[in-house]
Amino acid sequence: MAERTFDVVVIGGGAVGENVAARAVQGGLTAALVEHERFGGECSYWACMPSKALLRPGNLLAAVRRMPGVADGARLDPAEVFARRDAFVSNWDDGSQVDWARDADVEAVRGRARITGEREVTLGDGSVLRAKHGVVVCTGSVPKKPPVEGLDDVRVWTSREATSASEVPGTLAVLGAGVVGVEMAQAWARLGARVELIATGPRPLPRYPDFAGDAVAEGLREDGVRLHTETRAERVSTVDGKVRVELSGGTALDADELLVATGRRPATDDLGLDAIGLKPGEPLEVDDTGLVSGVDGGWLYAAGDVTGRALLTHQGKYAARAVGDVLAAKAAGQRVDTTPWSRYTATADHHAVPQVIFTDPEVASVGLTEAGDDRHRLLDLDIAVAGSALHADGYAGKARIVVDTGREVLLGVTFVGQDVAEMLHAATIAVVGEVPLRRLWHAVPAFPTISEVWLRLLEEYGL
């Protein structure tokens, strides 16, 4: 049985695992990166990149239609949209990612990995990788399937099929109105599908302020999406070659495809966690340095979706950089500063997680979206400034800030509107930096831009 030893063994070759390995190597260590599917992972091939490639043409066309003097009648060409999407995912070939690993002095190892002992990883072919300093789990997440009668017996789309399909279904039913559900509903509606979106609550995006869900719902309806709110799928079946979805209110929908978009869970089922006293299928609980709880010896780390902390690629990569730096520092005998906001801790996971929903209108938020206690002041304003009026005729958007009135700093910001995604990083800096509002007043927004809404928000606060 072949056996090799590295300073660090990373299980999961997606964006998070790549960042752990790269940082460890930059810190002077050797690293093996193990992947059983495609190096580059979910984000590169079935999530972030292809979904945004499908959404962008429709968003751009809608923006053009909001300007006078533009010729009517323009339509999306699905074949061209799919071709551009395919280019962004390198036609599902991970050769460039393998080349990146080689150039970064990371050993790319193909195989399915299981933890079989302390600092020991065994591959499907029986070969063993040993880690001198740490094993890092970066296996991401997998879709959750709700307990709907008959769901296991019908053909369904997950987010993978929704982002990789190259034929527009006549009718697409979408079960779940969270981020994946609304993004894919709009993308496929604009490509020509009749879309039926099933939401258990009164509006999409239940984890966001009501005004965000209402705005996205209106955008979906404008694109012909039919929303079924405050209802549930009770059973599904195949009828005459189509998927029939029977809803709690008695309605039955027949669709060519059914997208199940009801959330994700950490991918820890087949990692051998039971061999080290952990429960397969559960998230790996970590501290802010990425060290996994419940494992003696301080050798097991994790980052990304698998921890259940913040299921977003950028947050996973952020945590991964901390883990790689921690391993390199410990190997060199250096002190690891575990106080909040050090380079070795993923503190932002608790306070300042930015996320964009790339629908039209977009939703962009960081930090709190609601007031947490009576010391918090919540301010809502329409985005109605010269920059927004110039940006699109009939521009409709909203902004919210959550303020800690004792310290006069921002705890959260939410924007809803066309093209607000690029405004989010300024908000993230303000929240992470705890910039006093009276200092933020001196960050003068350029005229005429949508960012002038910052001035209006601060004036509303009383500055």
Short mmCIF file of C-alpha atoms in Angstrom, two decimals:
data_model
loop_
_atom_site.label_atom_id
_atom_site.label_comp_id
_atom_site.label_asym_id
_atom_site.label_seq_id
_atom_site.Cartn_x
_atom_site.Cartn_y
_atom_site.Cartn_z
CA MET A 1 0.00 0.00 0.00
CA ALA A 2 1.50 3.34 -1.16
CA GLU A 3 2.06 5.92 1.54
CA ARG A 4 3.08 9.56 1.28
CA THR A 5 3.57 12.26 3.88
CA PHE A 6 2.81 15.98 3.59
CA ASP A 7 2.76 18.77 6.11
CA VAL A 8 -0.93 19.36 5.36
CA VAL A 9 -3.57 17.20 3.69
CA VAL A 10 -6.66 19.03 2.45
CA ILE A 11 -9.78 17.03 1.64
CA GLY A 12 -11.86 18.85 -0.98
CA GLY A 13 -10.37 20.59 -3.99
CA GLY A 14 -12.86 23.41 -4.41
CA ALA A 15 -12.16 27.09 -3.93
CA VAL A 16 -11.96 26.73 -0.14
CA GLY A 17 -9.55 23.81 -0.22
CA GLU A 18 -7.42 25.57 -2.82
CA ASN A 19 -7.05 28.56 -0.52
CA VAL A 20 -6.06 26.45 2.48
CA ALA A 21 -3.44 24.61 0.45
CA ALA A 22 -2.07 27.75 -1.20
CA ARG A 23 -1.71 29.62 2.09
CA ALA A 24 -0.02 26.65 3.73
CA VAL A 25 2.47 26.42 0.87
CA GLN A 26 3.09 30.16 0.98
CA GLY A 27 3.89 29.65 4.65
CA GLY A 28 6.61 27.13 3.79
CA LEU A 29 4.67 23.86 4.10
CA THR A 30 3.94 21.04 1.69
CA ALA A 31 0.31 20.34 0.90
CA ALA A 32 -1.76 17.67 -0.80
CA LEU A 33 -5.17 18.65 -2.19
CA VAL A 34 -7.52 15.69 -2.60
CA GLU A 35 -10.60 15.84 -4.85
CA HIS A 36 -12.85 13.06 -6.13
CA GLU A 37 -14.77 15.15 -8.69
CA ARG A 38 -13.46 18.32 -10.32
CA PHE A 39 -10.73 20.52 -8.91
CA GLY A 40 -12.33 23.93 -8.56
CA GLY A 41 -15.39 22.47 -6.88
CA GLU A 42 -19.06 23.39 -6.73
CA CYS A 43 -18.64 27.13 -7.11
CA SER A 44 -16.60 26.87 -10.28
CA TYR A 45 -18.76 24.35 -12.12
CA TRP A 46 -22.27 24.16 -10.67
CA ALA A 47 -22.96 27.19 -8.48
CA CYS A 48 -21.52 30.72 -8.34
CA MET A 49 -19.97 31.00 -11.79
CA PRO A 50 -22.51 29.23 -14.03
CA SER A 51 -25.53 30.64 -12.21
CA LYS A 52 -24.28 34.21 -12.59
CA ALA A 53 -23.39 33.54 -16.23
CA LEU A 54 -27.01 32.48 -16.79
CA LEU A 55 -28.39 35.50 -14.94
CA ARG A 56 -26.23 38.30 -16.33
CA PRO A 57 -27.55 38.44 -19.93
CA GLY A 58 -31.15 38.69 -18.75
CA ASN A 59 -30.30 41.36 -16.18
CA LEU A 60 -28.44 43.37 -18.79
CA LEU A 61 -31.28 43.12 -21.29
CA ALA A 62 -33.77 44.23 -18.64
CA ALA A 63 -31.53 47.20 -17.80
CA VAL A 64 -31.32 48.22 -21.46
CA ARG A 65 -35.12 48.12 -21.73
CA ARG A 66 -35.35 50.65 -18.89
CA MET A 67 -33.62 53.28 -21.00
CA PRO A 68 -35.33 55.37 -23.68
CA GLY A 69 -34.05 55.33 -27.25
CA VAL A 70 -33.26 51.60 -27.20
CA ALA A 71 -34.79 49.50 -29.96
CA ASP A 72 -37.58 47.19 -28.84
CA GLY A 73 -37.74 43.51 -29.62
CA ALA A 74 -34.34 42.31 -28.38
CA ARG A 75 -34.45 38.77 -27.00
CA LEU A 76 -32.03 36.41 -25.35
CA ASP A 77 -30.55 33.69 -27.52
CA PRO A 78 -30.43 30.66 -25.18
CA ALA A 79 -27.74 28.93 -27.25
CA GLU A 80 -25.44 31.95 -26.92
CA VAL A 81 -26.16 32.22 -23.20
CA PHE A 82 -25.35 28.54 -22.71
CA ALA A 83 -22.16 28.85 -24.76
CA ARG A 84 -20.94 31.75 -22.61
CA ARG A 85 -21.85 29.80 -19.47
CA ASP A 86 -19.92 26.81 -20.76
CA ALA A 87 -16.87 28.98 -21.36
CA PHE A 88 -16.94 30.19 -17.76
CA VAL A 89 -16.94 26.61 -16.51
CA SER A 90 -14.21 25.58 -18.98
CA ASN A 91 -16.71 23.13 -20.50
CA TRP A 92 -16.57 21.26 -17.18
CA ASP A 93 -12.89 20.43 -17.69
CA ASP A 94 -10.74 21.04 -14.60
CA GLY A 95 -7.39 20.90 -16.38
CA SER A 96 -6.71 24.58 -15.71
CA GLN A 97 -7.33 24.06 -12.00
CA VAL A 98 -4.89 21.18 -11.92
CA ASP A 99 -2.36 23.38 -13.71
CA TRP A 100 -2.94 26.07 -11.07
CA ALA A 101 -2.20 23.57 -8.29
CA ARG A 102 1.03 22.50 -9.95
CA ASP A 103 2.15 26.10 -10.45
CA ALA A 104 1.32 26.84 -6.79
CA ASP A 105 3.41 23.83 -5.64
CA VAL A 106 0.28 22.09 -4.36
CA GLU A 107 0.08 18.34 -4.96
CA ALA A 108 -3.26 17.61 -6.66
CA VAL A 109 -4.44 14.10 -5.79
CA ARG A 110 -7.51 12.54 -7.39
CA GLY A 111 -9.49 10.18 -5.22
CA ARG A 112 -12.17 9.82 -2.60
CA ALA A 113 -10.68 10.43 0.82
CA ARG A 114 -11.64 9.06 4.22
CA ILE A 115 -10.10 9.90 7.56
CA THR A 116 -8.89 6.61 8.99
CA GLY A 117 -6.92 7.76 11.99
CA GLU A 118 -5.04 10.63 13.56
CA ARG A 119 -3.43 12.67 10.76
CA GLU A 120 -4.21 9.81 8.38
CA VAL A 121 -6.25 9.91 5.17
CA THR A 122 -6.91 6.82 3.08
CA LEU A 123 -7.92 7.03 -0.58
CA GLY A 124 -10.25 4.74 -2.47
CA ASP A 125 -7.34 2.86 -4.04
CA GLY A 126 -5.95 2.03 -0.59
CA SER A 127 -3.09 4.51 -0.67
CA VAL A 128 -2.48 6.56 2.46
CA LEU A 129 -1.66 10.23 2.94
CA ARG A 130 -0.19 11.26 6.26
CA ALA A 131 -0.16 14.81 7.58
CA LYS A 132 2.62 16.08 9.82
CA HIS A 133 0.70 19.12 11.00
CA GLY A 134 -2.94 18.90 10.02
CA VAL A 135 -5.79 17.48 7.99
CA VAL A 136 -8.26 20.07 6.73
CA VAL A 137 -11.79 19.17 5.63
CA CYS A 138 -13.19 21.41 2.88
CA THR A 139 -15.81 19.17 1.32
CA GLY A 140 -18.51 21.82 1.07
CA SER A 141 -22.21 21.06 1.11
CA VAL A 142 -24.84 19.06 -0.74
CA PRO A 143 -28.51 19.80 -1.47
CA LYS A 144 -31.11 18.97 1.16
CA LYS A 145 -34.15 17.06 -0.01
CA PRO A 146 -37.40 17.81 1.83
CA PRO A 147 -39.65 14.99 3.10
CA VAL A 148 -42.17 15.15 0.25
CA GLU A 149 -44.07 12.00 -0.66
CA GLY A 150 -42.84 10.54 -3.94
CA LEU A 151 -39.85 12.84 -4.31
CA ASP A 152 -37.39 9.95 -4.35
CA ASP A 153 -39.26 8.35 -7.22
CA VAL A 154 -39.23 11.19 -9.75
CA ARG A 155 -36.55 12.87 -11.80
CA VAL A 156 -35.55 16.20 -10.25
CA TRP A 157 -33.10 18.97 -10.83
CA THR A 158 -30.77 20.06 -8.06
CA SER A 159 -28.77 23.26 -8.35
CA ARG A 160 -26.28 21.31 -10.46
CA GLU A 161 -28.77 20.49 -13.19
CA ALA A 162 -30.28 23.99 -12.98
CA THR A 163 -26.93 25.63 -13.71
CA SER A 164 -25.64 23.12 -16.29
CA ALA A 165 -28.69 22.28 -18.43
CA SER A 166 -28.50 23.32 -22.08
CA GLU A 167 -32.15 23.01 -23.09
CA VAL A 168 -34.92 25.32 -21.92
CA PRO A 169 -37.75 23.29 -20.36
CA GLY A 170 -41.27 24.19 -21.38
CA THR A 171 -42.30 24.40 -17.74
CA LEU A 172 -40.03 24.48 -14.70
CA ALA A 173 -41.42 24.08 -11.20
CA VAL A 174 -39.16 25.38 -8.45
CA LEU A 175 -39.58 24.06 -4.94
CA GLY A 176 -38.09 26.57 -2.53
CA ALA A 177 -37.91 30.37 -2.67
CA GLY A 178 -34.52 30.99 -1.10
CA VAL A 179 -31.49 32.31 -2.95
CA VAL A 180 -31.06 29.42 -5.39
CA GLY A 181 -34.78 29.19 -6.01
CA VAL A 182 -35.30 32.84 -6.93
CA GLU A 183 -32.11 33.16 -8.96
CA MET A 184 -32.81 30.09 -11.05
CA ALA A 185 -36.51 30.92 -11.40
CA GLN A 186 -35.64 34.27 -12.95
CA ALA A 187 -32.78 32.97 -15.08
CA TRP A 188 -34.90 30.24 -16.69
CA ALA A 189 -37.97 32.45 -17.05
CA ARG A 190 -35.90 34.95 -19.01
CA LEU A 191 -34.55 32.12 -21.16
CA GLY A 192 -38.11 31.21 -22.11
CA ALA A 193 -39.39 28.67 -19.58
CA ARG A 194 -42.75 28.95 -17.87
CA VAL A 195 -41.76 28.96 -14.20
CA GLU A 196 -43.87 28.01 -11.19
CA LEU A 197 -42.21 29.03 -7.90
CA ILE A 198 -43.44 27.35 -4.72
CA ALA A 199 -42.82 29.25 -1.46
CA THR A 200 -43.87 28.14 2.03
CA GLY A 201 -44.04 31.73 3.26
CA PRO A 202 -45.87 34.84 2.07
CA ARG A 203 -42.93 35.99 -0.06
CA PRO A 204 -39.54 34.78 -1.34
CA LEU A 205 -36.33 35.19 0.68
CA PRO A 206 -37.75 34.65 4.17
CA ARG A 207 -34.40 35.39 5.85
CA TYR A 208 -34.33 38.91 4.44
CA PRO A 209 -36.39 42.00 5.23
CA ASP A 210 -39.92 41.90 3.86
CA PHE A 211 -39.19 44.72 1.42
CA ALA A 212 -36.45 42.61 -0.19
CA GLY A 213 -38.70 39.61 -0.68
CA ASP A 214 -41.52 41.79 -1.98
CA ALA A 215 -39.25 43.52 -4.49
CA VAL A 216 -37.84 40.25 -5.80
CA ALA A 217 -41.35 38.78 -5.99
CA GLU A 218 -42.44 41.73 -8.12
CA GLY A 219 -39.41 41.30 -10.37
CA LEU A 220 -40.20 37.62 -10.82
CA ARG A 221 -43.83 38.33 -11.65
CA GLU A 222 -42.77 40.89 -14.26
CA ASP A 223 -40.81 38.08 -15.93
CA GLY A 224 -43.87 35.83 -15.97
CA VAL A 225 -42.97 33.66 -12.97
CA ARG A 226 -46.09 32.41 -11.22
CA LEU A 227 -45.66 32.46 -7.43
CA HIS A 228 -47.47 30.00 -5.20
CA THR A 229 -47.02 31.45 -1.71
CA GLU A 230 -47.88 30.05 1.71
CA THR A 231 -48.16 26.57 0.29
CA ARG A 232 -46.24 23.30 0.38
CA ALA A 233 -45.62 20.41 -1.94
CA GLU A 234 -47.44 17.46 -0.41
CA ARG A 235 -46.59 14.82 -3.02
CA VAL A 236 -44.98 14.47 -6.41
CA SER A 237 -45.37 11.86 -9.11
CA THR A 238 -44.76 11.26 -12.80
CA VAL A 239 -47.83 11.67 -15.01
CA ASP A 240 -47.58 11.31 -18.81
CA GLY A 241 -43.86 11.99 -18.74
CA LYS A 242 -44.15 15.15 -16.65
CA VAL A 243 -43.56 15.78 -12.95
CA ARG A 244 -46.80 16.50 -11.12
CA VAL A 245 -46.53 18.54 -7.93
CA GLU A 246 -49.57 18.49 -5.68
CA LEU A 247 -49.74 21.51 -3.38
CA SER A 248 -51.30 21.81 0.05
CA GLY A 249 -54.06 24.09 -1.23
CA GLY A 250 -55.28 21.47 -3.67
CA THR A 251 -53.54 22.85 -6.78
CA ALA A 252 -51.61 20.44 -8.99
CA LEU A 253 -48.78 21.63 -11.24
CA ASP A 254 -47.37 19.65 -14.15
CA ALA A 255 -43.80 20.50 -15.16
CA ASP A 256 -41.16 19.23 -17.53
CA GLU A 257 -38.57 19.66 -14.79
CA LEU A 258 -38.74 20.10 -11.02
CA LEU A 259 -35.93 22.03 -9.32
CA VAL A 260 -35.60 21.20 -5.63
CA ALA A 261 -33.97 24.25 -4.02
CA THR A 262 -34.74 23.79 -0.34
CA GLY A 263 -31.33 24.42 1.14
CA ARG A 264 -28.01 22.67 1.61
CA ARG A 265 -26.27 20.72 4.36
CA PRO A 266 -22.60 20.04 5.12
CA ALA A 267 -21.09 17.20 3.10
CA THR A 268 -19.71 15.01 5.87
CA ASP A 269 -21.52 11.71 5.25
CA ASP A 270 -18.66 9.68 3.78
CA LEU A 271 -15.52 11.07 5.37
CA GLY A 272 -14.90 8.45 8.02
CA LEU A 273 -15.73 10.82 10.85
CA ASP A 274 -16.94 7.95 12.99
CA ALA A 275 -13.35 6.71 13.09
CA ILE A 276 -12.41 9.78 15.14
CA GLY A 277 -15.51 10.02 17.30
CA LEU A 278 -17.54 12.46 15.20
CA LYS A 279 -20.97 11.94 13.69
CA PRO A 280 -21.18 11.58 9.90
CA GLY A 281 -23.63 13.93 8.22
CA GLU A 282 -23.26 16.65 10.86
CA PRO A 283 -21.42 19.95 10.43
CA LEU A 284 -17.90 20.13 11.79
CA GLU A 285 -17.96 22.55 14.69
CA VAL A 286 -14.91 24.80 14.61
CA ASP A 287 -13.47 27.72 16.51
CA ASP A 288 -12.50 30.88 14.67
CA THR A 289 -9.13 29.41 13.66
CA GLY A 290 -10.88 26.47 11.98
CA LEU A 291 -9.87 23.91 14.62
CA VAL A 292 -12.50 21.17 14.86
CA SER A 293 -14.02 20.58 18.29
CA GLY A 294 -14.19 17.13 19.85
CA VAL A 295 -10.97 15.75 18.35
CA ASP A 296 -7.90 15.32 20.54
CA GLY A 297 -4.47 16.40 19.39
CA GLY A 298 -5.29 19.66 17.61
CA TRP A 299 -4.73 18.23 14.12
CA LEU A 300 -8.15 18.36 12.44
CA TYR A 301 -9.33 21.60 10.84
CA ALA A 302 -12.23 22.55 8.58
CA ALA A 303 -13.35 25.53 6.52
CA GLY A 304 -16.26 26.49 4.32
CA ASP A 305 -19.77 25.08 4.05
CA VAL A 306 -18.77 21.92 5.87
CA THR A 307 -18.64 23.90 9.14
CA GLY A 308 -22.20 25.18 8.77
CA ARG A 309 -21.09 28.71 9.68
CA ALA A 310 -21.60 30.81 6.56
CA LEU A 311 -22.45 28.84 3.44
CA LEU A 312 -20.91 31.26 0.95
CA THR A 313 -17.85 30.79 -1.21
CA HIS A 314 -16.23 34.07 -0.23
CA GLN A 315 -16.67 33.37 3.48
CA GLY A 316 -15.26 29.88 3.02
CA LYS A 317 -12.21 31.26 1.24
CA TYR A 318 -11.79 33.83 4.00
CA ALA A 319 -11.84 31.11 6.67
CA ALA A 320 -9.52 28.99 4.54
CA ARG A 321 -6.87 31.68 4.47
CA ALA A 322 -6.96 31.83 8.24
CA VAL A 323 -6.61 28.03 8.53
CA GLY A 324 -3.65 27.93 6.14
CA ASP A 325 -1.92 30.73 8.04
CA VAL A 326 -2.59 29.03 11.39
CA LEU A 327 -1.07 25.74 10.24
CA ALA A 328 2.00 27.46 8.83
CA ALA A 329 2.52 29.55 11.95
CA LYS A 330 2.14 26.58 14.31
CA ALA A 331 4.53 24.50 12.22
CA ALA A 332 7.11 27.29 12.48
CA GLY A 333 6.65 27.54 16.24
CA GLN A 334 5.16 31.02 15.98
CA ARG A 335 2.53 32.46 18.27
CA VAL A 336 -0.99 32.32 16.85
CA ASP A 337 -3.01 35.35 17.87
CA THR A 338 -6.57 34.13 18.35
CA THR A 339 -8.05 37.46 19.39
CA PRO A 340 -10.88 38.77 17.20
CA TRP A 341 -9.90 40.28 13.86
CA SER A 342 -6.39 38.80 13.79
CA ARG A 343 -5.14 37.22 10.56
CA TYR A 344 -5.64 33.82 12.18
CA THR A 345 -9.35 34.13 12.97
CA ALA A 346 -12.52 34.20 10.88
CA THR A 347 -14.18 36.81 13.08
CA ALA A 348 -16.30 38.27 10.29
CA ASP A 349 -18.40 35.10 10.25
CA HIS A 350 -20.13 36.44 13.36
CA HIS A 351 -20.55 40.10 12.44
CA ALA A 352 -20.14 40.96 8.78
CA VAL A 353 -21.14 38.29 6.27
CA PRO A 354 -21.80 39.93 2.89
CA GLN A 355 -24.14 38.29 0.39
CA VAL A 356 -25.59 39.26 -2.96
CA ILE A 357 -28.68 37.74 -4.54
CA PHE A 358 -28.21 38.32 -8.26
CA THR A 359 -31.83 38.62 -9.22
CA ASP A 360 -33.30 41.71 -10.85
CA PRO A 361 -33.63 43.66 -8.59
CA GLU A 362 -30.51 42.61 -6.74
CA VAL A 363 -30.39 42.19 -2.97
CA ALA A 364 -27.11 42.98 -1.23
CA SER A 365 -26.63 42.80 2.52
CA VAL A 366 -24.00 42.60 5.21
CA GLY A 367 -24.34 42.19 8.96
CA LEU A 368 -27.70 42.55 10.67
CA THR A 369 -30.82 42.91 8.55
CA GLU A 370 -33.11 43.59 11.52
CA ALA A 371 -32.71 45.43 14.82
CA GLY A 372 -31.50 43.01 17.49
CA ASP A 373 -32.45 44.97 20.64
CA ASP A 374 -33.65 48.37 21.84
CA ARG A 375 -30.17 49.88 21.44
CA HIS A 376 -30.38 49.32 17.71
CA ARG A 377 -31.99 51.86 15.43
CA LEU A 378 -33.31 50.76 12.06
CA LEU A 379 -33.63 53.24 9.19
CA ASP A 380 -35.26 52.52 5.81
CA LEU A 381 -35.16 54.82 2.78
CA ASP A 382 -36.07 54.58 -0.86
CA ILE A 383 -33.07 54.75 -3.16
CA ALA A 384 -34.14 57.95 -4.85
CA VAL A 385 -31.13 60.08 -5.71
CA ALA A 386 -29.83 61.66 -8.91
CA GLY A 387 -27.60 58.66 -9.59
CA SER A 388 -30.44 56.15 -9.43
CA ALA A 389 -32.68 58.32 -11.62
CA LEU A 390 -29.94 58.47 -14.25
CA HIS A 391 -29.18 54.77 -13.90
CA ALA A 392 -32.62 53.61 -15.03
CA ASP A 393 -35.97 55.17 -15.78
CA GLY A 394 -38.36 54.34 -12.99
CA TYR A 395 -35.55 53.11 -10.74
CA ALA A 396 -37.04 51.45 -7.67
CA GLY A 397 -34.84 50.50 -4.75
CA LYS A 398 -34.58 50.56 -0.99
CA ALA A 399 -31.82 50.85 1.58
CA ARG A 400 -31.73 49.88 5.24
CA ILE A 401 -29.14 50.48 7.92
CA VAL A 402 -29.03 49.06 11.44
CA VAL A 403 -27.20 51.36 13.87
CA ASP A 404 -25.77 50.69 17.31
CA THR A 405 -26.93 53.94 18.86
CA GLY A 406 -24.60 53.66 21.85
CA ARG A 407 -21.44 53.55 19.76
CA GLU A 408 -22.94 55.17 16.64
CA VAL A 409 -21.59 52.52 14.29
CA LEU A 410 -23.27 50.41 11.64
CA LEU A 411 -24.21 46.83 12.45
CA GLY A 412 -25.81 46.04 9.13
CA VAL A 413 -26.72 47.38 5.69
CA THR A 414 -29.18 46.09 3.10
CA PHE A 415 -29.64 47.40 -0.44
CA VAL A 416 -32.33 46.32 -2.90
CA GLY A 417 -32.38 47.57 -6.48
CA GLN A 418 -30.83 47.34 -9.90
CA ASP A 419 -27.02 46.98 -9.76
CA VAL A 420 -26.64 47.46 -6.00
CA ALA A 421 -24.17 44.56 -5.68
CA GLU A 422 -21.19 46.79 -6.34
CA MET A 423 -22.23 49.04 -3.45
CA LEU A 424 -21.90 46.25 -0.92
CA HIS A 425 -18.17 46.33 -0.28
CA ALA A 426 -18.32 49.92 1.00
CA ALA A 427 -20.97 48.77 3.46
CA THR A 428 -18.86 45.78 4.47
CA ILE A 429 -15.88 48.02 5.18
CA ALA A 430 -18.04 50.31 7.30
CA VAL A 431 -19.40 47.39 9.34
CA VAL A 432 -16.08 45.54 9.75
CA GLY A 433 -14.18 48.74 10.52
CA GLU A 434 -16.87 49.98 12.91
CA VAL A 435 -16.48 53.36 11.26
CA PRO A 436 -18.16 55.98 13.47
CA LEU A 437 -21.09 57.55 11.66
CA ARG A 438 -19.68 61.01 12.31
CA ARG A 439 -16.52 59.95 10.48
CA LEU A 440 -18.52 58.15 7.78
CA TRP A 441 -20.20 61.51 7.14
CA HIS A 442 -16.85 62.63 5.67
CA ALA A 443 -16.81 59.79 3.12
CA VAL A 444 -18.42 61.96 0.46
CA PRO A 445 -20.25 59.97 -2.25
CA ALA A 446 -19.47 61.00 -5.81
CA PHE A 447 -22.24 62.80 -7.67
CA PRO A 448 -24.27 61.56 -9.47
CA THR A 449 -24.03 57.94 -8.31
CA ILE A 450 -26.41 55.61 -6.54
CA SER A 451 -23.99 55.70 -3.58
CA GLU A 452 -25.39 59.13 -2.75
CA VAL A 453 -28.01 57.20 -0.79
CA TRP A 454 -25.35 56.95 1.96
CA LEU A 455 -25.65 60.71 2.45
CA ARG A 456 -29.43 60.46 2.65
CA LEU A 457 -29.23 57.65 5.22
CA LEU A 458 -26.86 59.62 7.44
CA GLU A 459 -29.05 62.70 7.16
CA GLU A 460 -32.04 60.59 8.15
CA TYR A 461 -30.07 59.44 11.20
CA GLY A 462 -29.62 63.07 12.17
CA LEU A 463 -26.22 64.13 10.94
#
